[in-house]
GROMACS .gro file of C-alpha atoms in nm:
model
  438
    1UNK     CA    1  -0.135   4.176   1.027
    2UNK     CA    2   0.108   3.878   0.949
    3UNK     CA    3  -0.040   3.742   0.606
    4UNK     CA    4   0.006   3.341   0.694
    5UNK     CA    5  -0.020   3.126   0.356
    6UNK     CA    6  -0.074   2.748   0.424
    7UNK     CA    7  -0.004   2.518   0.120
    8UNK     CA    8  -0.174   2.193   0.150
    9UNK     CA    9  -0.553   2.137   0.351
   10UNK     CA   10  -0.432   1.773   0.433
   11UNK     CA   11  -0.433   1.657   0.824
   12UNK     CA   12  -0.128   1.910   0.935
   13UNK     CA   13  -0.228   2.225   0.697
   14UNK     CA   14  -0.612   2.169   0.870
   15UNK     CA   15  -0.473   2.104   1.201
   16UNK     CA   16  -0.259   2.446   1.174
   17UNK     CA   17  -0.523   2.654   1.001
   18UNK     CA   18  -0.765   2.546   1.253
   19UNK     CA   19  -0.546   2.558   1.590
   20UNK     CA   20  -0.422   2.892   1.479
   21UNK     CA   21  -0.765   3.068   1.434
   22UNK     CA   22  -0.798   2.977   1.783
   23UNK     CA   23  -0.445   3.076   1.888
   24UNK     CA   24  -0.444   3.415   1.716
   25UNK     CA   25  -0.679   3.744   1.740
   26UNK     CA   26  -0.864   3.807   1.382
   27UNK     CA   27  -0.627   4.128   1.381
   28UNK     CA   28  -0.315   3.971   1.458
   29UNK     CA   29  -0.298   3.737   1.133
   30UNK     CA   30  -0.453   3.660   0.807
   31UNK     CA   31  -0.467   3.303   0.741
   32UNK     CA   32  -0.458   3.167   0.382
   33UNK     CA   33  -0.493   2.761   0.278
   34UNK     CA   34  -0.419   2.664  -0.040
   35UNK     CA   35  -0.552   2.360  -0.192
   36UNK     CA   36  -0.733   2.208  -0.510
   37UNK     CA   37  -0.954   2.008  -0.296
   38UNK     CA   38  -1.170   2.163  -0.065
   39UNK     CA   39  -1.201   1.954   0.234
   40UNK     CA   40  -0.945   1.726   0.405
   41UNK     CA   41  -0.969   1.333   0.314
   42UNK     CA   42  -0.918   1.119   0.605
   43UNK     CA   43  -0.721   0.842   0.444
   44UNK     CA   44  -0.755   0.576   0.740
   45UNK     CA   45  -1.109   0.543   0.604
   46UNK     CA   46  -1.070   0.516   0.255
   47UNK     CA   47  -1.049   0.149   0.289
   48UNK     CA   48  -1.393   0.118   0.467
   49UNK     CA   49  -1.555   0.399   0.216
   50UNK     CA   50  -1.436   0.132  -0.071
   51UNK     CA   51  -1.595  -0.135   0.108
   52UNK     CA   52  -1.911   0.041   0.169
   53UNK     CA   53  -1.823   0.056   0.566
   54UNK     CA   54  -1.860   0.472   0.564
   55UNK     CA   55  -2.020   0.703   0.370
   56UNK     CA   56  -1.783   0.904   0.124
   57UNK     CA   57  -1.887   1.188   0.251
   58UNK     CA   58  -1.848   1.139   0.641
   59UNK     CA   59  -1.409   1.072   0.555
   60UNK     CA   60  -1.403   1.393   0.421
   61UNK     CA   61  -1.408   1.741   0.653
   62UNK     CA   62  -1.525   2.061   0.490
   63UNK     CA   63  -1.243   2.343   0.487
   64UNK     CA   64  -1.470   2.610   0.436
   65UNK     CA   65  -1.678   2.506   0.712
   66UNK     CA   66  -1.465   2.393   0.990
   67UNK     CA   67  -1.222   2.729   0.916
   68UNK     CA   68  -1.412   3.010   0.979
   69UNK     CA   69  -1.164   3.268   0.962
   70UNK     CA   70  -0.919   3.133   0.710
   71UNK     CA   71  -0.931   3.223   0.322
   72UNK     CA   72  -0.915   2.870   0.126
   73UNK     CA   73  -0.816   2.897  -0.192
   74UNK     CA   74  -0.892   2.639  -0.473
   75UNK     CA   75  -0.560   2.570  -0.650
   76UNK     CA   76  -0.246   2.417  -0.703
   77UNK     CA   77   0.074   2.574  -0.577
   78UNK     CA   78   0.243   2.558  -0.889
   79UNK     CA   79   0.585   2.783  -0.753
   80UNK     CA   80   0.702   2.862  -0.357
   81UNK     CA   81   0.958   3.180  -0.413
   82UNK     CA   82   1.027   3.237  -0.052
   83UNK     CA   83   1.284   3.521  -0.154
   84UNK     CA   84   1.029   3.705  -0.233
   85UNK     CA   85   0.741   3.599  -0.033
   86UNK     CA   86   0.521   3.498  -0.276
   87UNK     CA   87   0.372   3.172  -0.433
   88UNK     CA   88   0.241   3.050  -0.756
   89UNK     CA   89  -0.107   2.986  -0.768
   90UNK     CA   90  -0.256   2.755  -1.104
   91UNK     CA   91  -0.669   2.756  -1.019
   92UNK     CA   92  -0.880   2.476  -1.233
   93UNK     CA   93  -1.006   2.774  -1.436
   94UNK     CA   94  -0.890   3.076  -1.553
   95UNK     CA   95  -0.512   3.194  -1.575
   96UNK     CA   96  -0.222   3.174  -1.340
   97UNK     CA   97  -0.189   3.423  -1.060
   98UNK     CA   98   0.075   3.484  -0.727
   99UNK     CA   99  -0.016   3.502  -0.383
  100UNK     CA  100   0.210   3.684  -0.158
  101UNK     CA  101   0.239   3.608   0.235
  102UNK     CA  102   0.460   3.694   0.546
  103UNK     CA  103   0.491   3.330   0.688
  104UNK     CA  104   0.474   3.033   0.469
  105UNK     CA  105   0.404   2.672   0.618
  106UNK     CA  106   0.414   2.417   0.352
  107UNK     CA  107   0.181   2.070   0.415
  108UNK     CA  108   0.098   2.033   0.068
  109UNK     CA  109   0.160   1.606   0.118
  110UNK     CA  110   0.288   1.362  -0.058
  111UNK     CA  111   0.163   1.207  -0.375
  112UNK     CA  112   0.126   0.795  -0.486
  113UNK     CA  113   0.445   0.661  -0.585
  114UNK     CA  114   0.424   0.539  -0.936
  115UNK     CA  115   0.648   0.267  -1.109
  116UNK     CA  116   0.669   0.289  -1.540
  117UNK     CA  117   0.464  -0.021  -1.595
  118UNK     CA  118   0.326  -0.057  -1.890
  119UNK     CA  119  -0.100  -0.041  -1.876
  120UNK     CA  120  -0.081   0.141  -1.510
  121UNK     CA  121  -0.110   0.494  -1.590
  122UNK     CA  122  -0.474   0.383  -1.785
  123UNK     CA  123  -0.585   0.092  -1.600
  124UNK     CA  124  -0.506   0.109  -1.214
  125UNK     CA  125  -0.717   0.349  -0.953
  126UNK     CA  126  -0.514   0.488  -0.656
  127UNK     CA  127  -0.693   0.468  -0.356
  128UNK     CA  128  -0.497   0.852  -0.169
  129UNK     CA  129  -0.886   1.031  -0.233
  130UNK     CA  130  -1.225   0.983  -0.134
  131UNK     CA  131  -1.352   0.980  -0.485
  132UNK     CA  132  -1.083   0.699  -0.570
  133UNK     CA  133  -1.235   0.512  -0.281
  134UNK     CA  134  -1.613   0.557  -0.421
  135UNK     CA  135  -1.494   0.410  -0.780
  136UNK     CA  136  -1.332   0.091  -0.648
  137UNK     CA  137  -1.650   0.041  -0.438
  138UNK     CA  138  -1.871   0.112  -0.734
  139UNK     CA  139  -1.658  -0.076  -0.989
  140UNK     CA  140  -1.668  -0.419  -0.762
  141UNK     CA  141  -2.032  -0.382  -0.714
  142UNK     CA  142  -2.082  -0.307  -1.063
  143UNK     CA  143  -1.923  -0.608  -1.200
  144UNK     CA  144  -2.060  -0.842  -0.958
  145UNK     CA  145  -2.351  -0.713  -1.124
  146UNK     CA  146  -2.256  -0.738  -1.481
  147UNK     CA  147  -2.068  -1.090  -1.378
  148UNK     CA  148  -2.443  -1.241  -1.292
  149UNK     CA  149  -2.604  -1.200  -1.585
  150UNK     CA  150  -2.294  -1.402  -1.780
  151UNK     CA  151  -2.212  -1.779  -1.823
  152UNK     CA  152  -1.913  -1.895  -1.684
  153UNK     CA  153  -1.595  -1.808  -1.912
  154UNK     CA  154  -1.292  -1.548  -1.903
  155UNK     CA  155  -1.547  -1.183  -1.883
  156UNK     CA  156  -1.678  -1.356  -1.577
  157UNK     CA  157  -1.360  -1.453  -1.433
  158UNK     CA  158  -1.261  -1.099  -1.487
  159UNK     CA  159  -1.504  -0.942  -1.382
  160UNK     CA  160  -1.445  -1.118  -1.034
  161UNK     CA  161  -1.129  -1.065  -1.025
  162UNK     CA  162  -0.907  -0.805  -0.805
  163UNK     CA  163  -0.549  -0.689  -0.782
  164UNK     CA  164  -0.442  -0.463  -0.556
  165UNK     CA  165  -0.032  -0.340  -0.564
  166UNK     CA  166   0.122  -0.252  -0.283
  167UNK     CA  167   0.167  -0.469   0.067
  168UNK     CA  168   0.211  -0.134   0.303
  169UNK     CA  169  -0.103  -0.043   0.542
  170UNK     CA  170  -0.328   0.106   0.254
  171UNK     CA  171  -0.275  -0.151  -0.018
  172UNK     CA  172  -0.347  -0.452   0.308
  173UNK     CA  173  -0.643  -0.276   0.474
  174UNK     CA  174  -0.793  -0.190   0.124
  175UNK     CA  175  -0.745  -0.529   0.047
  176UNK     CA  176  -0.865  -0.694   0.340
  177UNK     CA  177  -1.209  -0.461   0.357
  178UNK     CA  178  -1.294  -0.543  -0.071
  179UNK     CA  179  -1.219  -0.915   0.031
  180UNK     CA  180  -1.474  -0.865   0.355
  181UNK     CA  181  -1.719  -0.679   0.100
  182UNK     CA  182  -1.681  -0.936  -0.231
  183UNK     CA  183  -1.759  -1.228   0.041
  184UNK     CA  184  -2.057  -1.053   0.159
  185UNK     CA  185  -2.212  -0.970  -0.202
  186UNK     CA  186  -2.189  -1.290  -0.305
  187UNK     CA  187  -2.438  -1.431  -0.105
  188UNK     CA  188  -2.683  -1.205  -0.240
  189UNK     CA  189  -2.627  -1.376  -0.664
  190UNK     CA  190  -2.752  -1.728  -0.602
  191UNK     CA  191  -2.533  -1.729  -0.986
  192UNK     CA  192  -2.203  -1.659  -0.816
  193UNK     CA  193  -1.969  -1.928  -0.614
  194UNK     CA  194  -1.716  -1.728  -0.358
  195UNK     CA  195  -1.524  -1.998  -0.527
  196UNK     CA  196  -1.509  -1.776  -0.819
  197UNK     CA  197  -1.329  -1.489  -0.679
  198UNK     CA  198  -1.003  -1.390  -0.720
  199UNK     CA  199  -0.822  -1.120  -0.520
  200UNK     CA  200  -0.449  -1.094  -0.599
  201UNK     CA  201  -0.231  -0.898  -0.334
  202UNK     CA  202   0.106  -0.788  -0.479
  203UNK     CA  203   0.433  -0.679  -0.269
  204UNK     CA  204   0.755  -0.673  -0.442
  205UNK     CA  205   0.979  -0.766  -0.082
  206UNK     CA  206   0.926  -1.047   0.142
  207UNK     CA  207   0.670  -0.921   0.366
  208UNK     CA  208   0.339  -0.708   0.399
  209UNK     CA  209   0.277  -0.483   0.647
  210UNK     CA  210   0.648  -0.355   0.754
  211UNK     CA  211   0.497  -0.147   1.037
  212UNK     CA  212   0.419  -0.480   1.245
  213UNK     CA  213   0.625  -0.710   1.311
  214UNK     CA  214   0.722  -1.032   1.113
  215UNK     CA  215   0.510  -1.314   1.285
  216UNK     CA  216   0.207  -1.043   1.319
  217UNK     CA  217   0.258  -1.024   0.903
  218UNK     CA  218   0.282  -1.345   0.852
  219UNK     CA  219  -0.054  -1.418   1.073
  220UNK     CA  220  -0.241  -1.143   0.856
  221UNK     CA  221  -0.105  -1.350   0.554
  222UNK     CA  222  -0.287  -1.639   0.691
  223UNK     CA  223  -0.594  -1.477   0.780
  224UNK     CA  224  -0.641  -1.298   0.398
  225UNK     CA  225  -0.533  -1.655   0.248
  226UNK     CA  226  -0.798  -1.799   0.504
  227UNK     CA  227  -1.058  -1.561   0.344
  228UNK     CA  228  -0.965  -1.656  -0.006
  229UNK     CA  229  -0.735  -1.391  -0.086
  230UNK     CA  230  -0.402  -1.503  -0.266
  231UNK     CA  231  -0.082  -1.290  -0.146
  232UNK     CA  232   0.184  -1.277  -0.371
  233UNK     CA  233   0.511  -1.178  -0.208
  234UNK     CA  234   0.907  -1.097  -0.353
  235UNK     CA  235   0.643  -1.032  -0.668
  236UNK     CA  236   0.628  -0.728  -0.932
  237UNK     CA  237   0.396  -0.613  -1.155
  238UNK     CA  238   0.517  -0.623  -1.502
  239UNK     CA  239   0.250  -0.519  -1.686
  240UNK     CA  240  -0.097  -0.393  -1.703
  241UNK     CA  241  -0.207  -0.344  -2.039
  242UNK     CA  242  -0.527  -0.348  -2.109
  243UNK     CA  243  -0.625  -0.508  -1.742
  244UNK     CA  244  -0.345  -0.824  -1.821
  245UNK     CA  245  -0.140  -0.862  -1.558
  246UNK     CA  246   0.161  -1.001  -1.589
  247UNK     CA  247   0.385  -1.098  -1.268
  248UNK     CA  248   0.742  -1.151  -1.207
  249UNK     CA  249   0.643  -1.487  -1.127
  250UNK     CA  250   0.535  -1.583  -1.516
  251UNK     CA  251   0.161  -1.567  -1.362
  252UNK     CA  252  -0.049  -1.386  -1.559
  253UNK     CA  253  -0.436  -1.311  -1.539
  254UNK     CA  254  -0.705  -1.043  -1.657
  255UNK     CA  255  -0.814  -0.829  -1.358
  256UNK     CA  256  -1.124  -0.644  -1.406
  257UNK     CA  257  -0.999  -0.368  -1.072
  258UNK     CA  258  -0.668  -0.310  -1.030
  259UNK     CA  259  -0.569  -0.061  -0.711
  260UNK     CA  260  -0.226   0.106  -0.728
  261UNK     CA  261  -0.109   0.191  -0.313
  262UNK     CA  262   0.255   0.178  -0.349
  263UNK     CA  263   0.345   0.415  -0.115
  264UNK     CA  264   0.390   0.797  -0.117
  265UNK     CA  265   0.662   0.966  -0.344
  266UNK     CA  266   0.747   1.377  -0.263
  267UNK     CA  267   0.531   1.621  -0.394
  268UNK     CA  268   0.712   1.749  -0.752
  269UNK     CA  269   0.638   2.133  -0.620
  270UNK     CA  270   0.834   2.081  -0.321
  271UNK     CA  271   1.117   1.902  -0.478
  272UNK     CA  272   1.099   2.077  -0.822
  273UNK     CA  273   0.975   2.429  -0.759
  274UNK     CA  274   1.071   2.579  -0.415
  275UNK     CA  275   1.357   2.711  -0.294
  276UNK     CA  276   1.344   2.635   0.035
  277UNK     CA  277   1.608   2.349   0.090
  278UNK     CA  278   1.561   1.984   0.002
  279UNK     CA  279   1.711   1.680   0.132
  280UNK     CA  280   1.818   1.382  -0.024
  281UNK     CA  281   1.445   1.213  -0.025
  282UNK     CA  282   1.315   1.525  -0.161
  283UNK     CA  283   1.155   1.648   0.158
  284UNK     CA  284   1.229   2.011   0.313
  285UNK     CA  285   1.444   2.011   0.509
  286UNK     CA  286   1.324   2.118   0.896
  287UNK     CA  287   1.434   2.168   1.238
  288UNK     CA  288   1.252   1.944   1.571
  289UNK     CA  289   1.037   2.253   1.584
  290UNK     CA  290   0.918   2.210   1.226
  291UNK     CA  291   1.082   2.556   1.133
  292UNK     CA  292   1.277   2.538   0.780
  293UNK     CA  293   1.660   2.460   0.744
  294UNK     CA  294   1.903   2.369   1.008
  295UNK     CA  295   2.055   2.547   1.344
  296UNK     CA  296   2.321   2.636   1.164
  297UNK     CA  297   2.088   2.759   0.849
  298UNK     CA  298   1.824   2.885   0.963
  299UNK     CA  299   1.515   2.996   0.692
  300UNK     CA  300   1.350   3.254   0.820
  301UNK     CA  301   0.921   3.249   0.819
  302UNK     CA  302   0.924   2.922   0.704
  303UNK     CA  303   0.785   2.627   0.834
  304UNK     CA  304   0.678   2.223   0.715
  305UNK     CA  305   0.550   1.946   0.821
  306UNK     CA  306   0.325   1.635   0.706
  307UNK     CA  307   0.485   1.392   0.458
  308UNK     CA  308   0.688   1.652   0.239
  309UNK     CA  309   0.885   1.729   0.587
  310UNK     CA  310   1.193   1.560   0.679
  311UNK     CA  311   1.139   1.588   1.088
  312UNK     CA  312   1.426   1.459   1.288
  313UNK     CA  313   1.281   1.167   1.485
  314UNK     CA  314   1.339   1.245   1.838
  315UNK     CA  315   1.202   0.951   1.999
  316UNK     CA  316   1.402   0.757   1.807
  317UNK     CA  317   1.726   0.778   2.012
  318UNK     CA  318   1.915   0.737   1.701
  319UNK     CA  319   2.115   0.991   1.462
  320UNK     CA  320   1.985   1.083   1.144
  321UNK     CA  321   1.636   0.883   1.204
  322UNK     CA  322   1.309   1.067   1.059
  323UNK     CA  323   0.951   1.034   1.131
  324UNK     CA  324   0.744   0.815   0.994
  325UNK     CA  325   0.502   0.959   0.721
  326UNK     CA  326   0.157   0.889   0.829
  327UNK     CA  327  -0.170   1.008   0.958
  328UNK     CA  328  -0.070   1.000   1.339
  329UNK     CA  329   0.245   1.219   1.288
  330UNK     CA  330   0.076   1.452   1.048
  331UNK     CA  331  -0.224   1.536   1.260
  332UNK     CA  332   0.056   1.586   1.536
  333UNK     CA  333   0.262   1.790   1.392
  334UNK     CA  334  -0.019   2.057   1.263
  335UNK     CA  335  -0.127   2.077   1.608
  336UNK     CA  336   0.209   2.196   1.726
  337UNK     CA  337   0.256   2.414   1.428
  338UNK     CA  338   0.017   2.588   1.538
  339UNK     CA  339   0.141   2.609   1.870
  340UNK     CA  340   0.458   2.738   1.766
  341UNK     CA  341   0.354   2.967   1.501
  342UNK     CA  342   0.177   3.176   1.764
  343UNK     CA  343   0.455   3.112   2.035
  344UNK     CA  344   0.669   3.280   1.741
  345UNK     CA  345   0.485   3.548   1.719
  346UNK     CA  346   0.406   3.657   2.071
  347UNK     CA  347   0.809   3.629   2.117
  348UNK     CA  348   0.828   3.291   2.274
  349UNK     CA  349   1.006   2.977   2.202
  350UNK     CA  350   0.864   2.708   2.006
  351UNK     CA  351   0.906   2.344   2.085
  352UNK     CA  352   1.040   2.078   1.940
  353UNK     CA  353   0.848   1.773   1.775
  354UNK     CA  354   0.831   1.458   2.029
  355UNK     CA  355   0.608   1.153   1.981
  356UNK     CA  356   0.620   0.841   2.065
  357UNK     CA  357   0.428   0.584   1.847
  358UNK     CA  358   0.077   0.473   1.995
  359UNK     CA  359   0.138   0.121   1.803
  360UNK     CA  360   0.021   0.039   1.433
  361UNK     CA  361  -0.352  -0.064   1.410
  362UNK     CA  362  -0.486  -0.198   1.071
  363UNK     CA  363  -0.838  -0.327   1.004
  364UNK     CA  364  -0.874  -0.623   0.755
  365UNK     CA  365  -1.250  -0.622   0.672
  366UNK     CA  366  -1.572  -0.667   0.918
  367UNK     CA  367  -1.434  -0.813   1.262
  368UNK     CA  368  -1.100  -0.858   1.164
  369UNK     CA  369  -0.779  -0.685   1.261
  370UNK     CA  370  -0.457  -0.653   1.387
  371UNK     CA  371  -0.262  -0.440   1.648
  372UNK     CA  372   0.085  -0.422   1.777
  373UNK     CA  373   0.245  -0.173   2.016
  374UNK     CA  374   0.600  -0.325   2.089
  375UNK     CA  375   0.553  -0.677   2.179
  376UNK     CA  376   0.140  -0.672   2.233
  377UNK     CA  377  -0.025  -0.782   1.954
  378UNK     CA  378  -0.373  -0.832   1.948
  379UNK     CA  379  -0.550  -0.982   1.639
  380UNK     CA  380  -0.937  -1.019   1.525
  381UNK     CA  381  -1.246  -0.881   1.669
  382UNK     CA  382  -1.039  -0.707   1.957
  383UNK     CA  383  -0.820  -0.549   1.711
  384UNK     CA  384  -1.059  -0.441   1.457
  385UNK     CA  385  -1.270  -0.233   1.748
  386UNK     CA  386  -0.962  -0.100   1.847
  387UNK     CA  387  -0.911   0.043   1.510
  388UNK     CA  388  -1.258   0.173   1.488
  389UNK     CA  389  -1.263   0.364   1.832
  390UNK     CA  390  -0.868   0.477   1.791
  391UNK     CA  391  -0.998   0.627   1.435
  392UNK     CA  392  -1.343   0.767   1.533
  393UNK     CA  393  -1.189   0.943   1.812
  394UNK     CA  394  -0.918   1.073   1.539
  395UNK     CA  395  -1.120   1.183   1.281
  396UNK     CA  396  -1.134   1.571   1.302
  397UNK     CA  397  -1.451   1.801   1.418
  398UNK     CA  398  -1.774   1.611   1.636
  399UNK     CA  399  -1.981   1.691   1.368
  400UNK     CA  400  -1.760   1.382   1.112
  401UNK     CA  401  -1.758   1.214   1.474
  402UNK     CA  402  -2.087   1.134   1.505
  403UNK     CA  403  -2.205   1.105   1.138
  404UNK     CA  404  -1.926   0.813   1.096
  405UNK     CA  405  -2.077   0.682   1.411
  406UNK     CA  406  -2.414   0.727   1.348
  407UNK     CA  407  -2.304   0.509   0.979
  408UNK     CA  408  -2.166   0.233   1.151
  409UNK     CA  409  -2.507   0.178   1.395
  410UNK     CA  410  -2.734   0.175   1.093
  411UNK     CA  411  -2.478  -0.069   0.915
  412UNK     CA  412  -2.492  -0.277   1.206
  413UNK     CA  413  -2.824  -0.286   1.202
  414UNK     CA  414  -2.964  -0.324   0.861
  415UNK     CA  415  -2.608  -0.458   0.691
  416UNK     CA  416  -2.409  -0.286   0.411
  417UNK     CA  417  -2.606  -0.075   0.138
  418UNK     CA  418  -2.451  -0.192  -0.160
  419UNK     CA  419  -2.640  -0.018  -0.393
  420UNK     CA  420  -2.373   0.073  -0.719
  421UNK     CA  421  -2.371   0.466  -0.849
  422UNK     CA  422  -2.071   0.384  -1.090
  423UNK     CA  423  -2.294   0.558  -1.365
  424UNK     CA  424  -2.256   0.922  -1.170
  425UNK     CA  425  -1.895   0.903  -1.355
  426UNK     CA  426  -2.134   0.971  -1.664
  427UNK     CA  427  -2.399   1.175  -1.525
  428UNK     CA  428  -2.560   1.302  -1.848
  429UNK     CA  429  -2.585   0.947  -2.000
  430UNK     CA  430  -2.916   0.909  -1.989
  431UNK     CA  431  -3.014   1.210  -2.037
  432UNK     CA  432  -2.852   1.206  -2.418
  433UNK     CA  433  -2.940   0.804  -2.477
  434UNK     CA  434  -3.336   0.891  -2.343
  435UNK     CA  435  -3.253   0.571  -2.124
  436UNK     CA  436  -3.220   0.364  -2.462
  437UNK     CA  437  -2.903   0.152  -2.521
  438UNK     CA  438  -2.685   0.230  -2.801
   0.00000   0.00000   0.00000
């Protein structure tokens, strides 16, 4: 049996665990994920999960469950020693310990980029997890909460007001859905004024959203500004200290939520600890078919994909162009991992990567969104039910399917449940208080 180790239960490690359980006989292979999280997050919904749109739950897909014949592991690959076929495993308890394998695909993902601001590291919340997702929603509602039972001065002001970093897809859909939720809660504190809330969007270049193009940016500009959202572009976050911010502009303001989405930076086990060849971004480097190396340097058994792979863009039509890190590609390219995994082993050829872009598709809160594939661009209700179907459709297994389905009807029809849990970060609380205050 080929021993098959899979670092990293993100969209292509899933898609190549799962594809290959059906590809392979139980005798031919024993399949092995690797990961400290046990399910896979679907990031395209982490915006709607922090605006109460989807249950936590229903954007994240069970390994265990959906992988009936693959061993997942709880753990962080710590070491890839491909020499001598055998990783480094670092569990959350108990010591160190090496897991050897035949074939090696690496998916382990890429991790938030981070900037040395000052205040950051202790104040901001990414948004790359589900449980990230469930604190921003929890924080807003908690402080629209807190922010009713206070007269008007600077703890209200901060308390209602938002920052999020980052103008790419996450940072503008997770800022678009919060603004969509915040105007909703309002109306239910007869104390608060939407007049009262600020949400701050942040992009250090001269546009948002570099996926679409430049009039479609500048129209979701208008519509957040529309909303009451204030976008702040060619802008950089100084400083954070303490929830201050302080902009490049000489604005500065207390935030009471700040979200870090930045963009993705390598994985430090790929471009630290491995040695499997690295290019110049710190990505392995891989053939079209997703195998390690180069045609002229080949690695053998090894194969990548997902956002820590450098895969030569096809489609592109240009030299030296690379595809774009992001759910649609990652999803893909599991899918034909698999495929070519087993076409590897039953003594066939595999095939190279190929895909053409379906278009970009980004929601911006409740009936509100924007679409562009080449020169169509469709914008508002049309958009953001393109978004939902494209996405429902996406999201792995029936079973997630129909629950986020099933959570969208009920919303429809009895309106967000915005009902705060931000004290299950301190579960025993109450328990060691006896419910009194200190």
């Amino acid at each position: 049996m080929k021993r098959i180790l899979i670092v990293g239960g993100g969209y292509a490690g899933f898609y190549a665990a799962w594809k290959l359980e059906k590809r392979l006989r139980s005798r031919e292979a024993a399949l092995t994920v690797v990961d400290p999280r046990p399910y896979l997050t679907y990031q395209p919904f982490l915006p709607e999960v922090a605006a109460g749109s989807i249950e936590p739950r229903h954007a994240a897909v069970s390994l265990r469950r959906h992988l009936r014949r693959t061993r997942v592991v709880p753990g962080w690959v710590t070491n890839i020693d491909h020499e001598h076929r055998r990783v480094t495993v670092r569990p959350d308890l108990g010591p160190e310990f090496d897991l050897e394998y035949d074939v090696i695909v690496v998916t382990a993902g890429a991790v938030t980029r981070k900037f040395p601001v000052p205040g950051v590291a202790s104040e901001a919340i990414g948004m790359k997890y589900v449980e990230e997702a469930v604190a921003i929603r929890d924080r807003l509602m908690t402080s629209f909460d807190r922010a009713a039972s206070l007269p008007v001065g600077p703890v209200r002001k901060r308390l209602l007001t938002v920052t999020f970093v980052g103008g790419g897809f996450s940072g503008v859909e997770g800022f678009g859905e919060t603004l969509s939720l915040a105007n909703s809660l309002v109306r239910r504190y007869r104390r608060l004024h939407r007049s009262e809330l600020r949400f701050h969007l942040i992009e250090a270049s001269g546009r948002i959203l570099p996926e679409v193009g430049e009039e479609p940016s500048r129209w979701v500009v208008r519509s957040l500004t529309d909303r009451g959202g204030q976008v702040h572009l060619d802008t950089k976050v100084l400083s954070a200290v303490d929830g201050h911010v302080v902009l490049s502009t000489g604005e500065e303001y207390d935030s009471g939520l700040i979200v870090w989405t930045t963009g993705n930076d390598a994985n430090p086990v790929v471009r630290n600890h491995t040695d499997l060849p690295i290019g110049e971004r710190g990505q392995i480097v891989v053939r079209p078919d997703l195998r390690v190396g180069t045609d002229a340097e080949p690695v053998a058994d090894a194969w990548a994909a997902g956002d820590d792979a450098a895969v030569p863009d096809l489609a592109a039509g240009v030299p030296d162009a690379y595809v774009v890190q992001n759910a649609q590609n990652a999803f893909r390219q599991g899918k034909l991992l698999a495929r070519n995994i087993a076409a590897n082993l039953h003594g066939r050829a595999p095939k190279p990567y190929v895909h053409h872009s379906l278009g970009a598709v980004a929601t911006l809160g409740i009936g509100n969104g924007i679409f562009q594939w080449h020169r169509i661009v469709v914008k508002g209700w049309p958009a953001w039910l393109m978004h939902r179907g494209y996405h429902v459709l996406a999201v792995p297994t029936w079973e997630r399917k129909v629950r986020v389905f099933a959570g969208w009807l009920t919303q429809a029809m009895f309106g967000r449940d915005i009902v705060s849990l931000e004290s299950v970060e301190h579960p025993r609380e109450a328990f060691v208080s006896g419910g009194k205050p200190d």
